[in-house]
XYZ file of C-alpha atoms in Angstrom:
286
model
C 15.050 46.774 -11.786
C 17.485 43.874 -11.357
C 18.032 44.426 -7.571
C 14.261 44.357 -7.066
C 13.968 41.042 -8.914
C 16.841 39.618 -6.864
C 15.121 40.649 -3.613
C 11.823 39.123 -4.764
C 13.570 35.883 -5.719
C 15.448 35.790 -2.391
C 12.222 36.425 -0.466
C 10.397 33.622 -2.323
C 13.314 31.246 -1.838
C 13.518 32.017 1.884
C 9.763 31.521 2.252
C 9.924 28.189 0.444
C 12.762 26.982 2.672
C 10.948 28.063 5.848
C 7.664 26.431 4.814
C 9.435 23.244 3.711
C 11.386 23.061 6.985
C 8.252 23.633 9.058
C 6.401 21.014 7.023
C 9.211 18.487 7.409
C 9.374 18.972 11.187
C 5.591 18.831 11.486
C 5.515 15.623 9.490
C 8.082 14.037 11.794
C 5.875 14.878 14.773
C 2.609 13.762 13.160
C 2.697 12.244 9.645
C -0.082 13.819 7.643
C -0.729 10.624 5.710
C 0.840 8.083 8.048
C -1.000 4.952 9.134
C -0.591 4.518 12.933
C -0.035 0.785 12.497
C 2.619 1.217 9.821
C 4.606 3.365 12.262
C 5.523 0.054 13.912
C 7.782 -0.574 10.908
C 9.593 2.732 11.419
C 10.497 2.201 15.079
C 12.955 -0.054 16.856
C 11.229 -3.428 16.713
C 11.903 -6.160 19.298
C 13.737 -9.285 18.188
C 10.817 -11.368 19.446
C 7.594 -10.164 17.867
C 4.606 -11.557 15.996
C 5.522 -14.720 14.110
C 3.189 -13.788 11.246
C 2.447 -10.374 9.745
C -0.450 -9.836 7.340
C -0.139 -7.112 4.700
C -2.337 -6.039 1.823
C -5.928 -4.954 1.489
C -8.920 -5.415 3.794
C -9.080 -9.146 2.959
C -6.570 -9.647 5.764
C -9.570 -9.622 8.115
C -10.205 -13.185 6.889
C -7.229 -14.282 8.968
C -7.799 -15.478 12.530
C -4.323 -15.749 14.026
C -5.578 -17.326 17.226
C -7.404 -20.051 15.314
C -4.270 -20.628 13.230
C -2.272 -21.046 16.425
C 0.021 -18.113 15.622
C 0.912 -14.749 17.067
C 0.123 -12.271 14.333
C -0.142 -8.605 13.464
C -2.512 -7.212 10.848
C -1.096 -4.359 8.763
C -3.779 -4.545 6.075
C -5.010 -1.247 4.626
C -8.464 -0.792 3.150
C -8.235 -0.431 -0.624
C -4.494 -1.151 -0.841
C -3.180 -2.393 -4.181
C -0.509 -5.079 -4.648
C 2.351 -2.597 -5.112
C 1.532 -0.935 -1.796
C 1.248 -4.319 -0.096
C 4.614 -5.354 -1.549
C 6.286 -2.224 -0.177
C 4.930 -2.944 3.314
C 6.010 -6.594 2.971
C 9.522 -5.432 2.046
C 9.893 -3.436 5.269
C 8.354 -6.213 7.364
C 10.926 -8.622 5.925
C 13.779 -6.160 6.434
C 13.160 -6.044 10.199
C 13.365 -8.670 12.937
C 10.727 -10.990 14.314
C 8.482 -12.270 11.531
C 8.704 -15.871 10.300
C 6.080 -15.467 7.570
C 4.300 -12.679 5.708
C 0.738 -13.291 4.535
C -0.681 -11.314 1.626
C -4.148 -11.673 0.063
C -4.027 -11.584 -3.716
C -6.118 -12.485 -6.734
C -5.020 -12.414 -10.330
C -7.233 -9.741 -11.858
C -6.534 -7.661 -8.738
C -3.016 -7.169 -10.109
C -4.533 -4.624 -12.515
C -5.839 -2.611 -9.563
C -3.721 0.511 -9.152
C -4.147 3.503 -6.844
C -1.876 5.674 -9.001
C -3.222 9.202 -9.328
C -6.089 8.546 -6.910
C -4.292 9.811 -3.779
C -5.901 7.188 -1.588
C -5.038 6.880 2.078
C -3.189 3.616 1.454
C -1.035 5.086 -1.346
C -0.084 8.181 0.619
C 0.587 6.141 3.766
C 2.855 3.898 1.683
C 4.818 6.904 0.419
C 5.112 8.068 4.022
C 6.503 4.681 5.050
C 8.991 4.755 2.167
C 10.079 8.283 3.077
C 10.799 7.252 6.668
C 13.117 4.573 5.294
C 14.878 6.959 2.909
C 13.127 5.657 -0.221
C 11.984 8.450 -2.565
C 10.870 6.246 -5.463
C 7.695 6.812 -7.461
C 5.527 3.686 -7.499
C 4.995 2.758 -11.131
C 3.886 5.815 -13.102
C 2.221 7.520 -10.128
C 3.941 10.878 -10.590
C 0.832 12.883 -9.654
C 0.325 10.922 -6.424
C 3.995 11.321 -5.503
C 3.855 15.093 -6.049
C 0.664 15.326 -4.014
C 2.367 13.461 -1.181
C 5.479 15.668 -1.260
C 3.340 18.818 -1.067
C 0.914 17.364 1.457
C 3.206 17.730 4.438
C 3.397 21.503 3.849
C -0.265 22.143 3.051
C -1.691 19.767 5.638
C -5.381 18.861 5.173
C -5.751 18.768 8.970
C -4.558 22.394 9.143
C -1.769 21.350 11.539
C -4.208 20.371 14.294
C -2.674 16.887 14.628
C 0.784 18.396 15.187
C -0.616 20.530 18.025
C -2.282 17.460 19.586
C 0.922 15.433 19.412
C 2.886 18.219 21.067
C 0.460 18.998 23.876
C -1.887 16.063 24.546
C -0.992 13.895 27.536
C -2.587 10.636 26.398
C -1.422 8.785 23.267
C -2.930 10.532 20.261
C -2.923 7.626 17.803
C -5.194 4.629 18.214
C -3.741 1.377 16.840
C -6.042 -0.452 14.481
C -5.859 -3.512 16.744
C -8.058 -1.554 19.177
C -10.479 -0.400 16.497
C -13.256 -2.288 14.788
C -12.630 -2.666 11.070
C -15.722 -2.725 8.889
C -16.811 -6.075 7.550
C -19.945 -6.791 5.485
C -22.588 -8.884 7.187
C -22.484 -11.418 4.341
C -19.189 -10.989 2.432
C -19.952 -13.922 0.113
C -23.492 -12.792 -0.588
C -24.440 -12.307 -4.222
C -25.268 -8.597 -3.986
C -22.100 -7.669 -2.112
C -19.855 -9.593 -4.524
C -21.677 -8.216 -7.588
C -21.476 -4.609 -6.379
C -17.858 -4.967 -5.331
C -16.850 -6.617 -8.611
C -18.552 -3.858 -10.621
C -16.677 -1.262 -8.584
C -13.333 -3.043 -9.005
C -13.876 -3.418 -12.746
C -14.480 0.321 -13.091
C -11.139 0.919 -11.347
C -9.043 -1.685 -13.177
C -10.556 -1.113 -16.638
C -7.906 1.465 -17.707
C -5.125 -0.994 -16.795
C -6.560 -4.149 -18.363
C -4.199 -5.471 -21.009
C -1.206 -3.393 -19.886
C 1.697 -5.817 -19.682
C 4.035 -3.033 -18.529
C 1.890 -2.389 -15.469
C 1.758 -6.081 -14.542
C 5.530 -6.319 -14.976
C 6.003 -3.356 -12.608
C 3.672 -4.848 -9.983
C 5.345 -8.261 -10.112
C 8.792 -6.640 -9.907
C 7.766 -4.862 -6.686
C 6.432 -8.132 -5.337
C 9.677 -9.889 -6.234
C 11.677 -7.164 -4.508
C 9.863 -7.981 -1.264
C 10.235 -11.726 -1.837
C 14.006 -11.406 -2.299
C 14.448 -9.608 1.023
C 12.156 -12.104 2.759
C 14.002 -15.108 1.303
C 17.383 -13.666 2.281
C 16.174 -13.423 5.877
C 14.563 -16.861 5.958
C 11.013 -15.483 5.886
C 8.299 -17.129 3.829
C 6.047 -14.943 1.678
C 2.632 -16.583 1.567
C 0.200 -15.305 -1.071
C -3.359 -16.470 -0.624
C -6.758 -16.014 -2.240
C -9.367 -15.251 0.403
C -12.911 -16.641 -0.020
C -14.084 -13.154 -0.981
C -11.278 -12.824 -3.555
C -12.226 -16.145 -5.145
C -15.838 -15.026 -5.491
C -14.729 -11.655 -6.881
C -12.421 -13.343 -9.400
C -15.274 -15.435 -10.752
C -17.524 -12.401 -11.039
C -14.800 -10.322 -12.693
C -14.173 -13.072 -15.254
C -17.852 -12.852 -16.197
C -17.654 -9.057 -16.531
C -14.468 -9.257 -18.619
C -15.995 -11.791 -20.999
C -19.161 -9.743 -21.286
C -17.077 -6.727 -22.277
C -14.936 -8.674 -24.721
C -11.789 -8.469 -22.585
C -9.294 -11.269 -22.013
C -9.396 -13.094 -18.684
C -6.002 -14.753 -19.172
C -3.308 -12.043 -19.228
C -3.004 -11.403 -15.489
C -3.440 -15.094 -14.688
C -0.779 -16.187 -17.196
C 1.774 -13.549 -16.215
C 1.266 -14.177 -12.502
C 1.613 -17.974 -12.855
C 4.694 -17.620 -15.066
C 6.280 -15.185 -12.610
C 5.457 -17.461 -9.666
C 7.037 -20.464 -11.384
C 10.230 -18.659 -12.393
C 10.535 -16.976 -8.970
C 10.447 -20.372 -7.295
C 12.988 -21.712 -9.776
C 15.280 -18.846 -8.751
C 14.982 -19.997 -5.139
C 12.571 -17.394 -3.780
C 10.537 -18.644 -0.826
C 6.997 -17.962 -2.079
C 3.875 -20.005 -1.397
C 0.567 -19.469 -3.205
C -2.611 -20.819 -1.616
C -5.758 -20.756 -3.759
């Protein structure tokens, strides 16, 4: 009986190794969760590049680099949370070229967390970290991390993207700069802001009041700021017009539900003040 069990175990182990190896090689050829634009951070970047890089959520579309008189690159990801944005900012700062990193942020948005939701932005962030040898779990997102580690073996595209990368003659990935990103017709309109705020509240509600979560988010942000400061790069946090309108609406929802509107604001302001006192090059534009 024992030899049979040994053979079964050896067969399962061999199969696991073969599948894992095939998945790893396939993921190198075509990342299953990779963002085509984030691949720019994993390649050899020129010393002279965009002077400004925008990271964060879709609010980066509020930036008009040409109007600002800058050469810029937009690495914003729809639905990204602050931890994901901070990871991208860290790798932007670690490479050459950029003079400033712009990141949209608003205080109650610090509660927003994609942990466990397996969103495209979260999985793309794990992919970026993996390509830089970083196997950390973001916060308490153990489920999302496990899903990412298994995703490159059981590919949702059924390996079709790997086949295209191997055999197509034209470039298979389309950079976001050549694609139209969705924008609402009236982003400051009452209905859009109200609907968006209601949606955000439903997502942040489990995190509201969790000091530990805010501490983790701010620590990730500080990690990026330290690398940026060491390389003479300014980290500029800004509240977009849409974020300001959302913040006001969220404050109303929080008060209506008997929740505090001050925790995220107080912790963020305290962190910002102490980070500047420690010499970190951070600017906050409201």
